[in-house]
Amino acid sequence: MYDEDDLSLLDAEVELESPLDKIEPLTAESEVPKPDPEEMLPLLEHPQPQQRMLAARAFCDIEDARATPHLIRLLTDTCPLVRVSAAYGLGRNPSPDAVEPLINQLGRDWNGYVRKGVVWALGNCRDRRCLAPLANALRTDISAVRLWAASSLAQMAQIGYEAVVGAIPPLIEALVQDPVAAVRSNSAWAIGQLCRELPSNIVYATAIDALIQAFAEDKDLGVREDSKAALLGVGDPRGLQLIEILEQEGWF
């Protein structure tokens, strides 16, 4: 488990922000066209970290499969800003070849910003291999990474039934137990997305029960609202009935 206090690039005020939120935008999209991949590809191998970072960030905006092997290599770059840019670039250019390198980096990278980018990229890979490391990150990592891991687990809906079933338990655990309201909210949203892909079985019923519990009992208004939105999105009769009853009784 990672210590919330041991990451020099994270603090209590910014830890829930985007992986690239501390880096100025490459260009104003309305003023300058997207970078030219022919110019950016050689810079991925540039000896200066600043140039490698800028090139990796360019592939956060553009898609080009030729960048994938270079971005994979940059996941282990000595500069954390290069690594986070490479992770985010791989999220924009997902590839089966990137899954194992991303998983390996998630398990060893000391930098919270990098791990945030990695869990986002793993979600975008939409690969069954991503389920276990994302679930582990949701259970054990710092709050910023848990937040993104919850959202990424929603992508298991694109993989298949077994992946959805595997993602539900850690999300329910986070919805019920995570101390950070934003993580609980993201977990509620993700459960709602996954429930849409489930038949009416015990896994589905357990997930709906967790959303109902969060809607009725969570101390945070945002979590209750997100749980309500998830129930409304699924359209479960029990959830809809409870929402109607509680609102009629003036609970909210």
PDB file of N, CA and C in Angstrom, residues 188-189 191-197 204 208 211 225-237 239-240 243:
ATOM      1  N   ALA A 188     -19.669   4.672  -7.566  1.00  0.00           N
ATOM      2  CA  ALA A 188     -21.111   4.598  -7.840  1.00  0.00           C
ATOM      3  C   ALA A 188     -21.375   4.722  -9.335  1.00  0.00           C
ATOM      4  N   TRP A 189     -20.717   5.680  -9.958  1.00  0.00           N
ATOM      5  CA  TRP A 189     -20.892   5.856 -11.404  1.00  0.00           C
ATOM      6  C   TRP A 189     -20.465   4.611 -12.167  1.00  0.00           C
ATOM      7  N   ILE A 191     -20.255   1.490 -11.096  1.00  0.00           N
ATOM      8  CA  ILE A 191     -21.196   0.391 -10.860  1.00  0.00           C
ATOM      9  C   ILE A 191     -22.422   0.558 -11.747  1.00  0.00           C
ATOM     10  N   GLY A 192     -22.907   1.781 -11.860  1.00  0.00           N
ATOM     11  CA  GLY A 192     -24.046   2.027 -12.729  1.00  0.00           C
ATOM     12  C   GLY A 192     -23.768   1.648 -14.175  1.00  0.00           C
ATOM     13  N   GLN A 193     -22.568   1.985 -14.661  1.00  0.00           N
ATOM     14  CA  GLN A 193     -22.203   1.629 -16.031  1.00  0.00           C
ATOM     15  C   GLN A 193     -22.153   0.119 -16.211  1.00  0.00           C
ATOM     16  N   LEU A 194     -21.606  -0.584 -15.227  1.00  0.00           N
ATOM     17  CA  LEU A 194     -21.453  -2.033 -15.345  1.00  0.00           C
ATOM     18  C   LEU A 194     -22.783  -2.756 -15.213  1.00  0.00           C
ATOM     19  N   CYS A 195     -23.666  -2.239 -14.365  1.00  0.00           N
ATOM     20  CA  CYS A 195     -24.958  -2.900 -14.161  1.00  0.00           C
ATOM     21  C   CYS A 195     -25.784  -2.939 -15.443  1.00  0.00           C
ATOM     22  N   ARG A 196     -25.556  -1.997 -16.316  1.00  0.00           N
ATOM     23  CA  ARG A 196     -26.293  -1.984 -17.576  1.00  0.00           C
ATOM     24  C   ARG A 196     -25.951  -3.181 -18.447  1.00  0.00           C
ATOM     25  N   GLU A 197     -24.804  -3.800 -18.169  1.00  0.00           N
ATOM     26  CA  GLU A 197     -24.358  -4.948 -18.962  1.00  0.00           C
ATOM     27  C   GLU A 197     -24.666  -6.280 -18.294  1.00  0.00           C
ATOM     28  N   TYR A 204     -25.858  -8.628 -10.032  1.00  0.00           N
ATOM     29  CA  TYR A 204     -26.610  -7.406 -10.319  1.00  0.00           C
ATOM     30  C   TYR A 204     -27.342  -6.925  -9.062  1.00  0.00           C
ATOM     31  N   ILE A 208     -26.896  -3.359  -7.071  1.00  0.00           N
ATOM     32  CA  ILE A 208     -28.009  -2.432  -6.868  1.00  0.00           C
ATOM     33  C   ILE A 208     -28.211  -2.158  -5.381  1.00  0.00           C
ATOM     34  N   LEU A 211     -25.741   0.436  -4.312  1.00  0.00           N
ATOM     35  CA  LEU A 211     -26.127   1.774  -4.748  1.00  0.00           C
ATOM     36  C   LEU A 211     -27.277   2.319  -3.905  1.00  0.00           C
ATOM     37  N   GLU A 225     -26.060  11.776  -4.578  1.00  0.00           N
ATOM     38  CA  GLU A 225     -26.560  12.190  -5.892  1.00  0.00           C
ATOM     39  C   GLU A 225     -26.025  11.294  -7.000  1.00  0.00           C
ATOM     40  N   ASP A 226     -24.744  10.926  -6.915  1.00  0.00           N
ATOM     41  CA  ASP A 226     -24.180  10.058  -7.947  1.00  0.00           C
ATOM     42  C   ASP A 226     -24.754   8.647  -7.868  1.00  0.00           C
ATOM     43  N   SER A 227     -25.031   8.190  -6.668  1.00  0.00           N
ATOM     44  CA  SER A 227     -25.675   6.879  -6.524  1.00  0.00           C
ATOM     45  C   SER A 227     -27.088   6.916  -7.087  1.00  0.00           C
ATOM     46  N   LYS A 228     -27.789   8.001  -6.839  1.00  0.00           N
ATOM     47  CA  LYS A 228     -29.136   8.173  -7.404  1.00  0.00           C
ATOM     48  C   LYS A 228     -29.068   8.187  -8.926  1.00  0.00           C
ATOM     49  N   ALA A 229     -28.123   8.935  -9.478  1.00  0.00           N
ATOM     50  CA  ALA A 229     -27.997   9.010 -10.931  1.00  0.00           C
ATOM     51  C   ALA A 229     -27.697   7.637 -11.526  1.00  0.00           C
ATOM     52  N   ALA A 230     -26.863   6.848 -10.826  1.00  0.00           N
ATOM     53  CA  ALA A 230     -26.546   5.505 -11.303  1.00  0.00           C
ATOM     54  C   ALA A 230     -27.795   4.629 -11.312  1.00  0.00           C
ATOM     55  N   LEU A 231     -28.587   4.714 -10.245  1.00  0.00           N
ATOM     56  CA  LEU A 231     -29.825   3.934 -10.178  1.00  0.00           C
ATOM     57  C   LEU A 231     -30.801   4.351 -11.269  1.00  0.00           C
ATOM     58  N   LEU A 232     -30.926   5.645 -11.486  1.00  0.00           N
ATOM     59  CA  LEU A 232     -31.815   6.128 -12.539  1.00  0.00           C
ATOM     60  C   LEU A 232     -31.332   5.668 -13.910  1.00  0.00           C
ATOM     61  N   GLY A 233     -30.010   5.671 -14.101  1.00  0.00           N
ATOM     62  CA  GLY A 233     -29.456   5.253 -15.387  1.00  0.00           C
ATOM     63  C   GLY A 233     -29.691   3.782 -15.665  1.00  0.00           C
ATOM     64  N   VAL A 234     -29.620   2.961 -14.616  1.00  0.00           N
ATOM     65  CA  VAL A 234     -29.865   1.532 -14.778  1.00  0.00           C
ATOM     66  C   VAL A 234     -31.355   1.266 -14.974  1.00  0.00           C
ATOM     67  N   GLY A 235     -32.183   2.058 -14.279  1.00  0.00           N
ATOM     68  CA  GLY A 235     -33.628   1.877 -14.374  1.00  0.00           C
ATOM     69  C   GLY A 235     -34.144   0.708 -13.568  1.00  0.00           C
ATOM     70  N   ASP A 236     -33.423   0.342 -12.509  1.00  0.00           N
ATOM     71  CA  ASP A 236     -33.867  -0.784 -11.673  1.00  0.00           C
ATOM     72  C   ASP A 236     -35.143  -0.423 -10.916  1.00  0.00           C
ATOM     73  N   PRO A 237     -36.169  -1.268 -10.977  1.00  0.00           N
ATOM     74  CA  PRO A 237     -37.444  -0.930 -10.322  1.00  0.00           C
ATOM     75  C   PRO A 237     -37.320  -0.693  -8.821  1.00  0.00           C
ATOM     76  N   GLY A 239     -34.691   0.332  -7.139  1.00  0.00           N
ATOM     77  CA  GLY A 239     -34.023   1.597  -6.911  1.00  0.00           C
ATOM     78  C   GLY A 239     -34.922   2.775  -7.202  1.00  0.00           C
ATOM     79  N   LEU A 240     -35.682   2.698  -8.283  1.00  0.00           N
ATOM     80  CA  LEU A 240     -36.582   3.793  -8.638  1.00  0.00           C
ATOM     81  C   LEU A 240     -37.673   3.969  -7.590  1.00  0.00           C
ATOM     82  N   ILE A 243     -36.129   5.646  -4.468  1.00  0.00           N
ATOM     83  CA  ILE A 243     -35.897   7.069  -4.714  1.00  0.00           C
ATOM     84  C   ILE A 243     -37.203   7.836  -4.573  1.00  0.00           C
TER      85      ILE A 243
END
